[in-house]
PDB file of C-alpha atoms in Angstrom:
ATOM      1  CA  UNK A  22     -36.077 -50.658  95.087  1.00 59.00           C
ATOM      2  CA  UNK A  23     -33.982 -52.468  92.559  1.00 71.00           C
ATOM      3  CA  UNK A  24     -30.300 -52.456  91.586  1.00 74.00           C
ATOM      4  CA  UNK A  25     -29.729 -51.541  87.910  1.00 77.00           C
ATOM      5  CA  UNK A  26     -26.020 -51.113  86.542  1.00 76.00           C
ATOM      6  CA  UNK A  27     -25.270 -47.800  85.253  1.00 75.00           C
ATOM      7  CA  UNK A  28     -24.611 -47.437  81.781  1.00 72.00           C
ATOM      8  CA  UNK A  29     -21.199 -44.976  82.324  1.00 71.00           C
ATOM      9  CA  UNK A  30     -19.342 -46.674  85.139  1.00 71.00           C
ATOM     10  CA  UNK A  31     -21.461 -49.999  85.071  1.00 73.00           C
ATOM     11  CA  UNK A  32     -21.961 -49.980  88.870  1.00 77.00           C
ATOM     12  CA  UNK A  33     -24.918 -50.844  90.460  1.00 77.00           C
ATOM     13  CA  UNK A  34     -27.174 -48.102  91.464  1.00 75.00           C
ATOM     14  CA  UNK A  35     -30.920 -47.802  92.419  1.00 76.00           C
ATOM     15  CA  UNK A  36     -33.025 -47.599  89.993  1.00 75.00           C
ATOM     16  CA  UNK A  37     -34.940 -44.870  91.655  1.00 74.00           C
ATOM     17  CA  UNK A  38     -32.031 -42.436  91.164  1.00 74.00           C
ATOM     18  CA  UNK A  39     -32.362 -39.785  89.106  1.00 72.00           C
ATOM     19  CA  UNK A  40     -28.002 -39.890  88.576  1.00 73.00           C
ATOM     20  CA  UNK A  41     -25.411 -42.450  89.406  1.00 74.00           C
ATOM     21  CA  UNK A  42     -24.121 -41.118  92.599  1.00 74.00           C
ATOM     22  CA  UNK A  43     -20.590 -42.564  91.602  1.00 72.00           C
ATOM     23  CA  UNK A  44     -20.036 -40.350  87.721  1.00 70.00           C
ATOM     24  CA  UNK A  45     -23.209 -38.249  87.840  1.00 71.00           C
ATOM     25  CA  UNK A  46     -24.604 -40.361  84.844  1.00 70.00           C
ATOM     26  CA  UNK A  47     -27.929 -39.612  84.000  1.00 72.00           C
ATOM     27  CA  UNK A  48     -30.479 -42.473  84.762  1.00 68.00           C
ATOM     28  CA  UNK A  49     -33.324 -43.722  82.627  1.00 61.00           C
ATOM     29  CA  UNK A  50     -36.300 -44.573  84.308  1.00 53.00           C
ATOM     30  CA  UNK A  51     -37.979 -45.787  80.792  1.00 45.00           C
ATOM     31  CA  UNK A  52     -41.121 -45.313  82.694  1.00 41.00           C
ATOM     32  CA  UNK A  53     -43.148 -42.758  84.154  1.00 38.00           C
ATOM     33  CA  UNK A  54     -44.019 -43.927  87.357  1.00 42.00           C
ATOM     34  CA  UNK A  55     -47.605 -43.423  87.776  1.00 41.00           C
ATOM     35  CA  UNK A  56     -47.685 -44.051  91.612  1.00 45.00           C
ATOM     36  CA  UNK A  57     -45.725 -41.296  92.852  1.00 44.00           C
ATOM     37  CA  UNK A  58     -47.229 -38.113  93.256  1.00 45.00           C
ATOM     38  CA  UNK A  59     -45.080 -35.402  94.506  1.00 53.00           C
ATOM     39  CA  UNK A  60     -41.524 -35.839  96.361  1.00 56.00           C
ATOM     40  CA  UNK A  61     -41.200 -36.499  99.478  1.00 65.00           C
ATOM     41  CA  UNK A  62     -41.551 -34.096 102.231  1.00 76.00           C
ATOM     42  CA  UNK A  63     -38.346 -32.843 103.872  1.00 77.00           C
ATOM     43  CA  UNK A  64     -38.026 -32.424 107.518  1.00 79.00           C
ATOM     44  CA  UNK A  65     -35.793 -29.554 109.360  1.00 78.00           C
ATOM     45  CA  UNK A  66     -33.324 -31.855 110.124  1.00 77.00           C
ATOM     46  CA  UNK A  67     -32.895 -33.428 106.831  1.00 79.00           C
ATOM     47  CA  UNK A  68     -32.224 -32.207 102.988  1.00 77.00           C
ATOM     48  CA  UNK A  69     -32.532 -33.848  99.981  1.00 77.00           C
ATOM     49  CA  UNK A  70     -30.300 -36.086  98.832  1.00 76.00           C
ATOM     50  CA  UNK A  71     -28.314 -34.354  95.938  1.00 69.00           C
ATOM     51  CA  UNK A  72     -28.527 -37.591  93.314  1.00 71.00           C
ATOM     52  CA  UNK A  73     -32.051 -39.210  93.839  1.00 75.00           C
ATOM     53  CA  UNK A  74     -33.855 -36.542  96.017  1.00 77.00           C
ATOM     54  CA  UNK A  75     -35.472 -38.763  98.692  1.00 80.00           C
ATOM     55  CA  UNK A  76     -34.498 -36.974 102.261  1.00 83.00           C
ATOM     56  CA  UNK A  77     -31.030 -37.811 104.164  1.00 79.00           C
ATOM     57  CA  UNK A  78     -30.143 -36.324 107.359  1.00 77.00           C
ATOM     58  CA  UNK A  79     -28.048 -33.637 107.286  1.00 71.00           C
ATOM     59  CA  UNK A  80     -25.280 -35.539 108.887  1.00 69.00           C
ATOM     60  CA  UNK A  81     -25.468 -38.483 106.337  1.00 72.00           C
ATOM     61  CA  UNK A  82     -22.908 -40.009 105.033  1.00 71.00           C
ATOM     62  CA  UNK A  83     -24.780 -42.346 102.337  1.00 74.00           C
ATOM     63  CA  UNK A  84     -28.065 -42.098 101.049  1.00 76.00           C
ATOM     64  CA  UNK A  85     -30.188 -45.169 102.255  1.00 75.00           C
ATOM     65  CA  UNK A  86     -32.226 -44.813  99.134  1.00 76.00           C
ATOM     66  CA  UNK A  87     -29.965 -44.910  96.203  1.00 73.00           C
ATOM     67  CA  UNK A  88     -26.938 -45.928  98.202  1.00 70.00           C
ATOM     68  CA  UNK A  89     -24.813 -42.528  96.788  1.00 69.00           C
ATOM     69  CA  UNK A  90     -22.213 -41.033  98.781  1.00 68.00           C
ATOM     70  CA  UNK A  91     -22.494 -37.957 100.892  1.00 71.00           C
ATOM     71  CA  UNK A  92     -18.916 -36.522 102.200  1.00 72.00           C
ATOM     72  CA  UNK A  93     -18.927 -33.495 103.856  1.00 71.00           C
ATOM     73  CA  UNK A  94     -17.288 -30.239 102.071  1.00 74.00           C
ATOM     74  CA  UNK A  95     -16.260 -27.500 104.794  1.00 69.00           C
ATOM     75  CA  UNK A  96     -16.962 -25.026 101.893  1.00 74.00           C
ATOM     76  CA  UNK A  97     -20.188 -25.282 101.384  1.00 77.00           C
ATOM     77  CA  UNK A  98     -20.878 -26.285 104.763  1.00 75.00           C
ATOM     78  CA  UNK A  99     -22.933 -29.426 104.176  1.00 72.00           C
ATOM     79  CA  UNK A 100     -22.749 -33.258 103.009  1.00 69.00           C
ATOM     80  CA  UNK A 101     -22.833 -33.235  98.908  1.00 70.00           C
ATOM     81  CA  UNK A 102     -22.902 -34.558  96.244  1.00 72.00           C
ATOM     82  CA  UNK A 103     -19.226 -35.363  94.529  1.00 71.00           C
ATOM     83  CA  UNK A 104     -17.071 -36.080  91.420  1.00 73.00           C
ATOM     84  CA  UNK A 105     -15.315 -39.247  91.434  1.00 73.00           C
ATOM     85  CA  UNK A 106     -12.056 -39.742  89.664  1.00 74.00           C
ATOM     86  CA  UNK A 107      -8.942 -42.845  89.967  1.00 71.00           C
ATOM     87  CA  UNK A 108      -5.823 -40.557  89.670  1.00 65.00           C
ATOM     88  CA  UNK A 109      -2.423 -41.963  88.932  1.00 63.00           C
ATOM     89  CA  UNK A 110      -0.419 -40.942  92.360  1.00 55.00           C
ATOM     90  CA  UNK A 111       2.799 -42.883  91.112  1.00 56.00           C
ATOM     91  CA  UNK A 112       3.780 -46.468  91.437  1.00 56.00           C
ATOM     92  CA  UNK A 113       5.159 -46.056  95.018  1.00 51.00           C
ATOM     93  CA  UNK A 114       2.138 -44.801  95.971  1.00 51.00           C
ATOM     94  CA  UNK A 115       0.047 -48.573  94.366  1.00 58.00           C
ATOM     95  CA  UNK A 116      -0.708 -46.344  91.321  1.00 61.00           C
ATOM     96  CA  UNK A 117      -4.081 -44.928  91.329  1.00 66.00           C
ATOM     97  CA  UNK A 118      -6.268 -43.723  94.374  1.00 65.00           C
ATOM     98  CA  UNK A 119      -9.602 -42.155  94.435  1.00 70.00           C
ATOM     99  CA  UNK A 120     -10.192 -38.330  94.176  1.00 71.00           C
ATOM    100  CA  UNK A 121     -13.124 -36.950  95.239  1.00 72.00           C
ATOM    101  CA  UNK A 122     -14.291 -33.462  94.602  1.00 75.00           C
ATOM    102  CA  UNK A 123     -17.746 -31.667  95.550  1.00 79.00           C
ATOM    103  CA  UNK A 124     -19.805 -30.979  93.142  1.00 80.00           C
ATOM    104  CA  UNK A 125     -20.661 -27.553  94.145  1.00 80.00           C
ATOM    105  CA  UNK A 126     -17.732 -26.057  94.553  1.00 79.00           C
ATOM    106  CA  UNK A 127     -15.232 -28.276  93.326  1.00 76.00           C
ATOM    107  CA  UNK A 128     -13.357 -28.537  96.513  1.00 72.00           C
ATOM    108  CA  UNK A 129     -10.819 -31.342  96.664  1.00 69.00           C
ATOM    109  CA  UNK A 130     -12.630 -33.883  99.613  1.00 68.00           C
ATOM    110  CA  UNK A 131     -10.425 -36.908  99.497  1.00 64.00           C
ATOM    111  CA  UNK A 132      -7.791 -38.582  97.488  1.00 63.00           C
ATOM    112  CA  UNK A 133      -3.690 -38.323  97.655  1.00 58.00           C
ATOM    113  CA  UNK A 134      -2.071 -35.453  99.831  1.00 60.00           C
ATOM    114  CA  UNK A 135       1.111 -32.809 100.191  1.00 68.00           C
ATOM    115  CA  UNK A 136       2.552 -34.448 102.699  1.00 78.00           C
ATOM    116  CA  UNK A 137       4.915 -32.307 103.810  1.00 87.00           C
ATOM    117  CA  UNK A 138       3.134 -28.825 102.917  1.00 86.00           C
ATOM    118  CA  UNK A 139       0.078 -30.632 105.193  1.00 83.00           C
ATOM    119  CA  UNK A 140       2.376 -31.073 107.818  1.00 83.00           C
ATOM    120  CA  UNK A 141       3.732 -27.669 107.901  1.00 87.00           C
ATOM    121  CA  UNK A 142       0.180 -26.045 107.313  1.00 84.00           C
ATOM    122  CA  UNK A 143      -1.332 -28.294 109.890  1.00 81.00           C
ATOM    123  CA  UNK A 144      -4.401 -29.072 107.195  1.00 75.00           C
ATOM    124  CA  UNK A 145      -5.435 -30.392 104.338  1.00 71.00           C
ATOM    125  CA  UNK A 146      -7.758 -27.363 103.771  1.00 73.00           C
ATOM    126  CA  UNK A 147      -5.289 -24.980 103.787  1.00 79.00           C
ATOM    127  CA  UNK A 148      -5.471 -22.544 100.598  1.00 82.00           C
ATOM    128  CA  UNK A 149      -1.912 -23.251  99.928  1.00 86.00           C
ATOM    129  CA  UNK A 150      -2.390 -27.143  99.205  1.00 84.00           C
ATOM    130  CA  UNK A 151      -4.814 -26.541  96.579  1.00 82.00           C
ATOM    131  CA  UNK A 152      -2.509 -24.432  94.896  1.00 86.00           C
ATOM    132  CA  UNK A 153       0.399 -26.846  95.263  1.00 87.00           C
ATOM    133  CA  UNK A 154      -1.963 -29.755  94.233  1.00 82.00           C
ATOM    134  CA  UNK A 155      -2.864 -27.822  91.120  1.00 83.00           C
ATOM    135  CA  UNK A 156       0.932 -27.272  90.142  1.00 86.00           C
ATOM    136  CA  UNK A 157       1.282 -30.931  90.654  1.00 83.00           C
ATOM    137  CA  UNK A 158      -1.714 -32.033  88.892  1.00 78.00           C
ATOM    138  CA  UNK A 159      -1.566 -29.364  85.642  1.00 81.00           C
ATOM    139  CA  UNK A 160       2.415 -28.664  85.558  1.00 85.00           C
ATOM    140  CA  UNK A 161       4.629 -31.202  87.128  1.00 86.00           C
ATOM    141  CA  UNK A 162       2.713 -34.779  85.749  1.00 80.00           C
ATOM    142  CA  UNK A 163       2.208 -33.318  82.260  1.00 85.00           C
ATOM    143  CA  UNK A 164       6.980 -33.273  82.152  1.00 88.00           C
ATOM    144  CA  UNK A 165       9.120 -36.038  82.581  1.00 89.00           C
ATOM    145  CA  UNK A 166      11.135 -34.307  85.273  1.00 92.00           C
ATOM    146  CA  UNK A 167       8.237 -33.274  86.957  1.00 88.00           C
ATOM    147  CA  UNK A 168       6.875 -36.733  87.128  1.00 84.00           C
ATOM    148  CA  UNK A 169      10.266 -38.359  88.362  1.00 88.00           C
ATOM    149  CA  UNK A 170      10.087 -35.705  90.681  1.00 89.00           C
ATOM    150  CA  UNK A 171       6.893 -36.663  92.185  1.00 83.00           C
ATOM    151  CA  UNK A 172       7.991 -40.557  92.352  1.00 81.00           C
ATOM    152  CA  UNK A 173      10.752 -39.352  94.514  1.00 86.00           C
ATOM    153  CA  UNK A 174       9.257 -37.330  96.554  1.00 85.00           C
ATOM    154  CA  UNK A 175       5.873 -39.479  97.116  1.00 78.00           C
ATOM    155  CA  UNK A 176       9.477 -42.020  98.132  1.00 80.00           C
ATOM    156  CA  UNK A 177      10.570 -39.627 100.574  1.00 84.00           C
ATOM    157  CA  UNK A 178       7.441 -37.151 102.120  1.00 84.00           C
ATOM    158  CA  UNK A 179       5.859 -39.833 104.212  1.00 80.00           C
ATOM    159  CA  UNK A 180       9.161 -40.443 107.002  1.00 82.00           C
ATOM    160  CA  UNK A 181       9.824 -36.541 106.312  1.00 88.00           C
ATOM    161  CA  UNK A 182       6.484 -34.848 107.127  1.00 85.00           C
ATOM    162  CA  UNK A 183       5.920 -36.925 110.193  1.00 83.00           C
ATOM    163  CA  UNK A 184       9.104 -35.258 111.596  1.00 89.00           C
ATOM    164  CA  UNK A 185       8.185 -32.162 110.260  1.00 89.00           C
ATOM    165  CA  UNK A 186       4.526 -32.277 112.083  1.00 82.00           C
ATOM    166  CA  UNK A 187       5.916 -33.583 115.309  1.00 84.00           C
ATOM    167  CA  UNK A 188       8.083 -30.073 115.671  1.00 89.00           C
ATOM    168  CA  UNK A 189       6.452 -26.382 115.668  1.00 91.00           C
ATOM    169  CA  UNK A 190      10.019 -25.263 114.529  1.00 94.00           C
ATOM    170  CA  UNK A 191      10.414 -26.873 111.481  1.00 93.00           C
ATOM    171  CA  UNK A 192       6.587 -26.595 110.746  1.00 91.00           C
ATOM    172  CA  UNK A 193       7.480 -22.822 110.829  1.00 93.00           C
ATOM    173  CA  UNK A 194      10.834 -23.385 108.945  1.00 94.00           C
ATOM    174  CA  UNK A 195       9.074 -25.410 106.203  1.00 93.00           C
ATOM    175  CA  UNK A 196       6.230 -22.476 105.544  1.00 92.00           C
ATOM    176  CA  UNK A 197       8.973 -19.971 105.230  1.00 94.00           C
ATOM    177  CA  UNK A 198      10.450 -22.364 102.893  1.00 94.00           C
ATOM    178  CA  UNK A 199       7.621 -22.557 100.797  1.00 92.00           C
ATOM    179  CA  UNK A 200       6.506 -18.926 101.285  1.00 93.00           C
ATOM    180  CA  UNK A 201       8.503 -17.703  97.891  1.00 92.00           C
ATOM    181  CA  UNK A 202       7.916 -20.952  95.871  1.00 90.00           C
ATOM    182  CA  UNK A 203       4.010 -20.476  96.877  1.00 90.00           C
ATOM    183  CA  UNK A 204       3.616 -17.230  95.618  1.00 91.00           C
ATOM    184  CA  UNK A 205       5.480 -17.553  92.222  1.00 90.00           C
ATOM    185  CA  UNK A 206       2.491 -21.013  91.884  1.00 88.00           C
ATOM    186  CA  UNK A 207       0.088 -18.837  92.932  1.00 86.00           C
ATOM    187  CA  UNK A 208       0.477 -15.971  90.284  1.00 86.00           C
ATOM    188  CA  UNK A 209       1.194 -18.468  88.091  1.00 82.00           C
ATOM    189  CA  UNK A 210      -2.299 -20.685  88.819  1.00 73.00           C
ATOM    190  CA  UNK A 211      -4.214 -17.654  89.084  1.00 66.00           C
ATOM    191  CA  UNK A 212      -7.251 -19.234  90.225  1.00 50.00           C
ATOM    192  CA  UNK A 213      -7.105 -23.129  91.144  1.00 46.00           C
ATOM    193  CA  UNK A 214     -10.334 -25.223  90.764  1.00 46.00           C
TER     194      UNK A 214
END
């Protein structure tokens, strides 16, 4: 196995994968490899990896063969394969973090948080975060007041959501809070990815 860069992203990737397991690039072989006959053979315990093939536990967390990253998305119930993305979270916030989303669903797997809607839900995977992300992501960033607003309240969350989370009261208070607001986003949304 060999490390070739990837002609998207330029990181290095094997050059046995079929992808880039960081921007789902295509890969050129250039060759046909006349050595390999059929895939490998999976085992019970294992599935194929979602970017090169070659089998990975089901509990993996990297493919040891062309080094891609395998999160696990509570949707779909398994390790997969995802969408990368830097997204600008604000300046307090160091400016951009990674996003990651499955690839399958489109689930949101990693990246910047509602603090204080997490706190009062208890979870990141609660349905109401995902709609709350989306207003942030498609209404508030694309106004000036709605991206002051999120530099202010990235600012402010952090020291207010761990009080928040340390009381089931105001976890309570905070959802009834938001119950209104939440379903005025929600018929707005309609459907968030």
């Amino acid at each position: 196995m060999a490390l070739v860069n990837c002609t998207e992203c330029n990181k290095e990737v094997s050059d046995k994968a079929q992808s880039c397991p960081n921007c789902g690039n295509p890969m050129a072989t250039g060759e046909i490899q006349s050595d390999v006959v059929s895939p490998p053979s999976i085992k019970e315990n294992q599935k194929a990896c979602p970017y090169c093939g070659n089998p990975v536990f089901k509990d993996a967390t990297k493919c040891n063969n062309c080094t891609g990253d395998l999160p696990f998305c509570p949707k779909c119930n398994e390790t997969v394969a995802v969408n990368e993305k830097n997204k600008f979270v604000g300046v307090a916030r160091g400016g951009t973090q990674k996003v990651w989303h499955c690839k399958n669903c489109g689930k949101k797997l990693h990246g910047p948080d509602c603090f204080i809607a997490t706190a009062a839900y208890g979870s990141t995977l609660a349905s109401e975060i995902d709609h709350l992300r989306y207003w942030r992501d498609h209404v508030l960033r694309r106004i000036i007041l709605g991206e002051l607003f999120i530099e202010v309240y990235y600012l402010m969350s952090p020291s207010i959501a761990r009080i928040i989370s340390g009381s089931n009261f105001l976890r309570l208070v905070t959802r009834l809070v938001l119950y209104i607001p939440l379903q005025i986003i929600k018929t707005l949304n309609k459907t968030p990815q």
